[in-house]
Coordinates of C-alpha atoms and ligand atoms in Angstrom, one line a residue:
M1 CA 177.0 102.9 -28.1
T2 CA 173.5 104.0 -28.8
A3 CA 173.3 106.3 -31.8
V4 CA 169.4 106.9 -31.8
Y5 CA 167.7 106.9 -28.6
L6 CA 163.9 106.4 -29.0
D7 CA 163.1 105.0 -25.5
N8 CA 162.1 108.2 -23.9
N9 CA 158.9 106.8 -22.3
A10 CA 161.1 104.6 -20.3
T11 CA 163.4 107.2 -19.3
T12 CA 165.0 110.4 -20.7
R13 CA 168.6 111.9 -20.8
V14 CA 169.0 114.4 -17.9
D15 CA 169.2 117.8 -19.7
P16 CA 172.5 119.6 -19.2
R17 CA 170.7 122.8 -17.9
V18 CA 169.0 120.4 -15.4
V19 CA 172.4 119.1 -14.2
A20 CA 173.7 122.7 -14.0
A21 CA 170.9 123.6 -11.8
M22 CA 171.2 120.8 -9.4
L23 CA 175.0 120.6 -9.1
P24 CA 175.4 123.5 -6.7
M25 CA 172.8 121.8 -4.5
L26 CA 175.3 118.9 -4.1
T27 CA 178.4 120.8 -3.7
E28 CA 177.7 124.3 -2.2
H29 CA 174.2 124.6 -1.0
Y30 CA 174.0 121.2 0.6
G31 CA 172.3 122.3 3.9
N32 CA 169.2 120.6 5.1
P33 CA 166.1 122.8 4.4
S34 CA 165.1 122.3 8.1
S35 CA 168.2 123.8 9.5
A36 CA 168.1 127.5 10.6
H37 CA 171.5 128.5 9.2
E38 CA 172.4 130.2 5.8
S39 CA 173.1 126.8 4.0
G40 CA 169.8 125.5 5.2
T41 CA 167.9 128.7 4.3
L42 CA 169.4 128.5 0.8
A43 CA 168.1 124.9 0.4
K44 CA 164.8 125.8 1.6
R45 CA 164.4 128.6 -0.7
A46 CA 165.7 126.3 -3.6
V47 CA 162.9 123.8 -2.7
A48 CA 160.2 126.7 -2.7
A49 CA 161.3 127.8 -6.0
A50 CA 161.2 124.3 -7.5
R51 CA 157.7 123.9 -6.0
E52 CA 156.5 127.0 -7.9
Q53 CA 158.0 125.6 -11.2
V54 CA 156.1 122.3 -10.8
R55 CA 152.9 124.1 -10.0
A56 CA 153.2 126.4 -12.9
L57 CA 153.7 123.5 -15.4
I58 CA 150.6 121.7 -14.2
G59 CA 148.5 124.8 -13.6
A60 CA 147.7 124.1 -10.1
A61 CA 146.2 126.8 -8.0
H62 CA 148.7 126.7 -5.0
V63 CA 152.2 125.7 -4.3
D64 CA 151.1 123.8 -1.2
E65 CA 149.4 121.4 -3.5
I66 CA 152.7 119.9 -4.6
V67 CA 154.3 117.1 -2.6
F68 CA 157.8 116.0 -3.5
T69 CA 158.1 112.2 -3.7
S70 CA 160.8 109.7 -5.0
G71 CA 158.9 109.3 -8.3
G72 CA 156.0 108.1 -10.2
T73 CA 155.5 104.8 -8.3
E74 CA 155.7 106.5 -4.9
S75 CA 153.3 109.1 -6.1
D76 CA 150.8 106.6 -7.3
N77 CA 151.2 104.7 -4.0
L78 CA 150.9 107.7 -1.7
A79 CA 147.8 108.9 -3.8
I80 CA 145.9 105.7 -3.5
L81 CA 146.9 104.4 0.0
G82 CA 146.7 107.9 1.4
A83 CA 143.3 108.8 -0.1
L84 CA 141.9 105.5 1.1
A85 CA 143.0 105.9 4.6
A86 CA 141.4 109.1 4.7
R87 CA 138.1 107.8 3.4
P88 CA 136.8 105.2 5.5
G89 CA 133.4 103.6 4.8
R90 CA 133.9 103.3 0.9
D91 CA 135.6 100.1 -0.2
E92 CA 135.7 100.1 -4.1
I93 CA 138.2 101.5 -6.6
V94 CA 137.9 102.1 -10.3
I95 CA 141.0 101.8 -12.6
S96 CA 141.4 101.0 -16.2
A97 CA 142.8 97.7 -17.7
V98 CA 145.8 99.6 -19.0
E99 CA 147.2 101.2 -15.9
H100 CA 150.9 101.0 -15.1
P101 CA 151.9 98.4 -12.5
A102 CA 152.4 101.1 -9.9
V103 CA 148.5 101.3 -9.9
R104 CA 147.5 97.8 -11.2
T105 CA 149.6 95.8 -8.9
L106 CA 149.0 97.9 -5.9
C107 CA 145.3 97.6 -6.4
A108 CA 145.4 93.8 -7.0
S109 CA 147.3 93.7 -3.6
L110 CA 144.5 95.7 -2.0
A111 CA 142.0 93.3 -3.2
R112 CA 143.9 90.3 -1.9
T113 CA 144.9 91.9 1.4
R114 CA 141.9 94.2 2.3
G115 CA 139.2 92.7 0.3
L116 CA 138.6 96.0 -1.7
V117 CA 136.5 95.6 -4.9
I118 CA 138.4 96.7 -8.0
H119 CA 136.6 97.6 -11.2
E120 CA 138.9 97.4 -14.1
I121 CA 137.4 99.3 -17.0
P122 CA 138.0 97.9 -20.4
V123 CA 139.5 99.6 -23.4
D124 CA 138.5 99.1 -27.1
A125 CA 140.9 98.1 -30.0
A126 CA 142.1 101.5 -30.3
G127 CA 142.9 101.9 -26.6
R128 CA 139.9 104.1 -25.8
I129 CA 138.4 103.7 -22.4
D130 CA 134.7 102.4 -22.3
R131 CA 132.9 105.4 -20.9
A132 CA 129.6 103.6 -20.4
A133 CA 131.3 101.0 -18.3
Y134 CA 133.2 103.6 -16.4
Q135 CA 130.0 105.4 -15.5
A136 CA 128.2 102.2 -14.6
A137 CA 131.0 101.3 -12.2
L138 CA 131.0 104.5 -10.3
S139 CA 128.6 104.4 -7.0
E140 CA 128.3 105.6 -3.5
R141 CA 130.7 102.7 -2.7
T142 CA 133.6 104.1 -4.9
A143 CA 136.3 105.5 -2.7
L144 CA 138.7 106.5 -5.5
V145 CA 139.2 106.4 -9.2
S146 CA 142.8 106.1 -10.6
I147 CA 142.9 106.5 -14.4
M148 CA 146.1 107.4 -16.2
W149 CA 146.2 110.7 -18.2
A150 CA 148.3 109.2 -21.0
N151 CA 149.3 105.5 -21.5
N152 CA 153.0 104.6 -21.4
E153 CA 152.9 102.1 -24.2
T154 CA 150.6 103.6 -26.8
G155 CA 150.6 107.3 -25.7
T156 CA 146.8 107.2 -25.8
V157 CA 145.3 110.2 -23.8
F158 CA 142.1 109.5 -21.7
P159 CA 139.5 112.2 -21.2
V160 CA 140.4 112.6 -17.6
A161 CA 138.9 116.1 -17.1
D162 CA 135.4 114.6 -17.8
M163 CA 136.0 111.5 -16.1
A164 CA 136.9 113.5 -13.0
A165 CA 133.9 115.4 -13.1
E166 CA 131.9 112.2 -13.2
A167 CA 133.8 110.6 -10.2
N168 CA 133.2 113.9 -8.4
A169 CA 129.4 113.6 -9.0
A170 CA 129.5 110.2 -7.5
G171 CA 131.3 111.6 -4.4
A172 CA 134.6 109.7 -5.3
L173 CA 138.2 111.0 -5.3
F174 CA 139.9 111.1 -8.7
H175 CA 143.6 110.3 -9.2
T176 CA 145.5 110.3 -12.5
D177 CA 148.9 108.9 -13.2
A178 CA 150.1 111.6 -15.5
V179 CA 153.9 110.3 -15.5
Q180 CA 153.7 110.2 -19.4
A181 CA 151.5 113.2 -19.9
V182 CA 153.1 116.1 -17.7
G183 CA 155.1 118.3 -20.0
R184 CA 153.5 116.6 -23.1
V185 CA 150.0 117.7 -22.7
P186 CA 148.9 121.1 -21.7
M187 CA 147.0 121.0 -18.3
V188 CA 145.3 123.6 -16.1
L189 CA 144.6 121.7 -12.9
A190 CA 143.0 124.7 -11.2
E191 CA 140.1 124.3 -13.7
R192 CA 139.6 120.6 -13.2
M193 CA 138.0 118.2 -10.7
I194 CA 141.3 116.2 -10.5
D195 CA 142.0 115.6 -6.9
L196 CA 145.5 113.9 -7.2
L197 CA 148.1 113.7 -10.0
S198 CA 151.2 111.9 -10.1
L199 CA 154.3 112.9 -12.1
S200 CA 158.0 111.7 -12.4
G201 CA 161.1 113.6 -13.1
H202 CA 163.0 111.0 -15.1
K203 CA 160.4 111.1 -18.1
L204 CA 161.0 114.9 -18.2
H205 CA 164.8 115.1 -18.5
A206 CA 165.3 115.3 -14.7
P207 CA 167.0 112.3 -12.8
K208 CA 165.5 109.2 -11.7
G209 CA 164.3 109.0 -8.1
I210 CA 162.3 112.4 -8.0
G211 CA 158.7 113.1 -8.6
A212 CA 155.6 114.8 -7.2
L213 CA 152.2 114.2 -6.1
Y214 CA 149.6 117.2 -6.7
V215 CA 147.1 117.0 -3.9
R216 CA 144.1 119.3 -4.5
R217 CA 143.5 121.8 -1.5
G218 CA 141.2 120.4 0.8
I219 CA 141.8 116.7 -0.1
K220 CA 142.7 114.7 3.1
L221 CA 145.7 112.5 2.5
A222 CA 147.2 110.2 5.1
A223 CA 150.9 110.1 5.0
Q224 CA 152.4 106.7 4.2
T225 CA 155.9 107.7 5.3
I226 CA 155.8 108.4 9.0
G227 CA 158.5 110.6 10.7
G228 CA 159.4 114.3 10.5
S229 CA 156.9 117.1 9.3
Q230 CA 158.4 117.6 6.0
E231 CA 156.0 118.3 3.0
R232 CA 153.3 119.6 5.4
G233 CA 153.2 116.3 7.1
R234 CA 152.2 114.4 4.0
R235 CA 155.7 112.8 3.2
A236 CA 158.3 112.4 6.0
G237 CA 162.0 112.5 5.2
T238 CA 164.7 115.1 4.6
E239 CA 164.0 116.4 1.0
N240 CA 166.0 115.3 -2.0
V241 CA 166.9 118.9 -2.6
P242 CA 169.2 118.3 -5.7
G243 CA 166.4 116.1 -7.3
I244 CA 163.7 118.6 -6.3
V245 CA 165.8 121.6 -7.9
A246 CA 166.4 119.2 -11.1
L247 CA 162.6 118.5 -11.3
G248 CA 161.7 122.2 -10.9
T249 CA 164.2 123.2 -13.6
A250 CA 162.9 120.3 -15.9
C251 CA 159.3 121.5 -15.4
A252 CA 160.4 125.1 -16.4
L253 CA 162.1 123.8 -19.4
A254 CA 159.1 121.6 -20.5
A255 CA 156.7 124.7 -20.0
A256 CA 158.8 126.6 -22.4
S257 CA 159.3 124.0 -25.0
D258 CA 157.2 123.4 -28.1
D259 CA 156.1 119.9 -29.0
T260 CA 155.3 120.6 -32.7
T261 CA 158.5 119.2 -34.1
I262 CA 158.2 116.0 -32.1
A263 CA 154.7 115.4 -33.4
F264 CA 155.9 116.0 -36.9
L265 CA 158.8 113.7 -36.6
R266 CA 156.7 110.9 -34.9
D267 CA 154.3 111.2 -37.9
R268 CA 157.2 111.0 -40.3
L269 CA 158.4 108.0 -38.6
E270 CA 154.9 106.3 -38.7
G271 CA 154.3 107.3 -42.1
G272 CA 157.7 105.9 -43.2
L273 CA 157.4 102.7 -41.5
L274 CA 153.8 101.9 -42.6
A275 CA 154.8 102.7 -46.1
R276 CA 157.9 100.4 -46.1
V277 CA 156.8 97.5 -44.0
A278 CA 153.8 95.3 -45.0
D279 CA 151.6 94.0 -42.4
S280 CA 152.3 96.8 -39.9
W281 CA 149.8 98.7 -37.7
V282 CA 149.9 101.7 -35.4
L283 CA 148.4 100.8 -32.1
G284 CA 146.4 103.3 -29.8
D285 CA 144.0 106.2 -30.4
V286 CA 145.8 108.2 -33.0
E287 CA 143.4 111.3 -32.6
H288 CA 144.1 111.6 -29.0
R289 CA 147.6 110.9 -27.9
V290 CA 150.8 112.3 -26.5
P291 CA 153.1 113.7 -29.4
N292 CA 156.1 111.8 -28.8
T293 CA 154.8 108.1 -28.9
A294 CA 154.5 105.7 -31.9
C295 CA 153.6 102.1 -31.1
I296 CA 153.6 99.9 -34.1
A297 CA 152.8 96.2 -34.4
F298 CA 154.6 94.2 -37.0
A299 CA 152.9 91.0 -38.0
G300 CA 154.6 87.6 -37.6
V301 CA 157.8 88.7 -35.8
E302 CA 158.7 88.9 -32.0
S303 CA 159.2 92.3 -30.7
E304 CA 162.1 91.1 -28.4
A305 CA 164.0 90.1 -31.7
I306 CA 163.3 93.5 -33.3
V307 CA 164.6 95.3 -30.1
R308 CA 167.8 93.2 -30.1
L309 CA 168.6 93.6 -33.9
L310 CA 167.9 97.4 -33.7
D311 CA 170.2 97.6 -30.7
R312 CA 172.9 96.0 -32.5
R313 CA 172.5 98.7 -35.2
G314 CA 172.6 101.5 -32.5
I315 CA 168.8 102.2 -32.1
A316 CA 167.3 101.9 -28.9
V317 CA 163.6 101.3 -28.7
S318 CA 161.3 99.2 -26.4
S319 CA 158.9 96.3 -26.8
G320 CA 155.9 97.6 -25.0
S321 CA 156.6 98.8 -21.5
A322 CA 160.0 98.8 -20.1
C323 CA 158.7 97.3 -16.8
A324 CA 157.6 94.2 -19.0
A325 CA 160.7 93.9 -20.8
G326 CA 162.2 90.4 -20.7
S327 CA 158.9 88.9 -20.8
V328 CA 157.9 87.2 -24.2
E329 CA 154.2 87.6 -23.4
P330 CA 152.3 90.5 -25.1
S331 CA 151.9 93.2 -22.5
H332 CA 148.6 93.8 -20.5
V333 CA 148.0 96.8 -22.6
V334 CA 148.3 95.0 -25.9
R335 CA 146.0 92.2 -24.5
A336 CA 143.6 94.8 -23.2
M337 CA 143.2 96.1 -26.7
G338 CA 142.5 92.7 -28.1
V339 CA 145.3 93.0 -30.6
P340 CA 145.2 89.8 -32.9
E341 CA 147.6 87.4 -32.1
R342 CA 149.7 87.6 -35.2
F343 CA 150.4 91.3 -34.4
A344 CA 150.5 91.0 -30.5
R345 CA 153.9 89.5 -30.3
G346 CA 155.4 92.1 -32.7
V347 CA 154.7 95.4 -30.8
V348 CA 157.4 98.0 -30.7
R349 CA 157.3 101.4 -28.9
F350 CA 159.3 104.3 -30.4
S351 CA 159.3 107.3 -28.0
L352 CA 160.9 110.6 -29.0
S353 CA 162.0 113.6 -27.1
H354 CA 162.9 117.2 -27.9
E355 CA 166.5 115.9 -28.5
T356 CA 165.4 113.6 -31.6
T357 CA 166.4 114.8 -34.8
A358 CA 165.1 114.2 -38.6
A359 CA 168.3 112.6 -39.3
E360 CA 167.8 110.1 -36.6
I361 CA 164.3 109.3 -37.6
D362 CA 165.3 108.8 -41.2
R363 CA 167.9 106.2 -40.0
V364 CA 165.2 104.4 -38.1
I365 CA 163.0 104.5 -41.2
E366 CA 165.8 102.9 -43.3
T367 CA 166.8 100.4 -40.7
V368 CA 163.6 98.9 -39.3
P369 CA 162.3 97.5 -42.7
D370 CA 165.7 95.6 -43.1
V371 CA 165.4 94.2 -39.7
I372 CA 161.7 92.9 -40.2
A373 CA 162.7 91.6 -43.5
E374 CA 165.5 89.7 -42.0
L375 CA 163.4 88.3 -39.2
R376 CA 160.5 87.4 -41.6
A377 CA 163.0 85.6 -43.8
D378 CA 164.2 83.5 -40.8
Q379 CA 160.7 82.6 -40.0
L380 CA 160.1 81.4 -43.4
E381 CA 163.3 79.4 -43.5
S382 CA 162.8 77.8 -40.1
A383 CA 159.1 76.9 -41.2
A384 CA 160.3 75.3 -44.5
Ligands
PLP1 N1 153.4 105.5 -14.3 C1 153.6 105.5 -15.6 C2 152.5 105.7 -16.6 C3 155.0 105.2 -16.0 O1 155.2 105.2 -17.3 C4 156.0 105.0 -15.1 C5 157.2 104.6 -15.4 O2 157.6 103.9 -16.3 C6 155.6 105.0 -13.7 C7 154.2 105.2 -13.4 C8 156.6 104.7 -12.6 O3 157.3 105.9 -12.5 P1 158.8 105.9 -11.7 O4 159.8 105.2 -12.7 O5 159.2 107.4 -11.4 O6 158.6 105.2 -10.5

């Protein structure tokens, strides 16, 4: 049984208030929002209320800019494929070297199958994006830019507002995967040039399998799921009403929450571990990052072994991205930052939530140094 859960960038616990809000949509108001009877009308109203809650959290100007999807991956796919289809004539996409596979693998497949040119903008050792390379990559051939708001492994926040303005000046659309940023970074999309933004419920204490895509008014988007006229023709299929209500509630809770404690606990964790473990190093841009993520490299040890030993002691963390779990190779994010080999295999991500307590952090600060010492001693023994 996990006692300390510090893997909130992989997924979060569903907030009991979110469960309470969604349950009646499963058992009482289970009508189809497209149906004309009372049950359908109630479901339709609940979807409308949730759309407003999502709009409010991201500061969008209009509720009709929110399209509900099945999560971050679908939102990324709909944004990229939908925007491309609606913009013939331009055949280049600009992404960063540290995008989530939902963007990166899709773009690699577009290069293979449709011959699109993908520009991958490098990052520096601190995870900061190379702005000069970005500006140089933009041209009249750029159809779309897709740059994440916050990185899932390091928590580094990119200057997406400025980058969106630059994309706009080149006549390109700007999409941001904000799955790790929504609810953790203030955003007022109404004041930005961001055209498309992806978010996911399960990173926000809503269930898995629900998300949304923000589509700025006036942006043409070709639907990728064809069928009924739900979501104003942008995503066919009967709405996941319980999930949508859950996402709306989670967004309202996130809007009302204060992240000061999370940042304080994250800093305490980093300070505590760096002071107690020699040869450890915080990865990412510490000046610009989400408040809940600490990504630490421990020299000379394998992160998979750290994760396993911590798990036995009731502490859940992750080695790089959850999607890359099981692989012994350093993640593409760690590689892109050029982390020295000695550190690259020992990267551990600790990701907090508003449920994390000081007592839990102190337990982690006590446990991790023991685990690292044990692993380093094993290494010395096997080398002897
Ligand atoms: N984008 C980022 C940055 C993520 O961290 C994740 C989830 O790990 C996703 C996209 C995919 O979201 P989902 O799991 O909702 O498909």
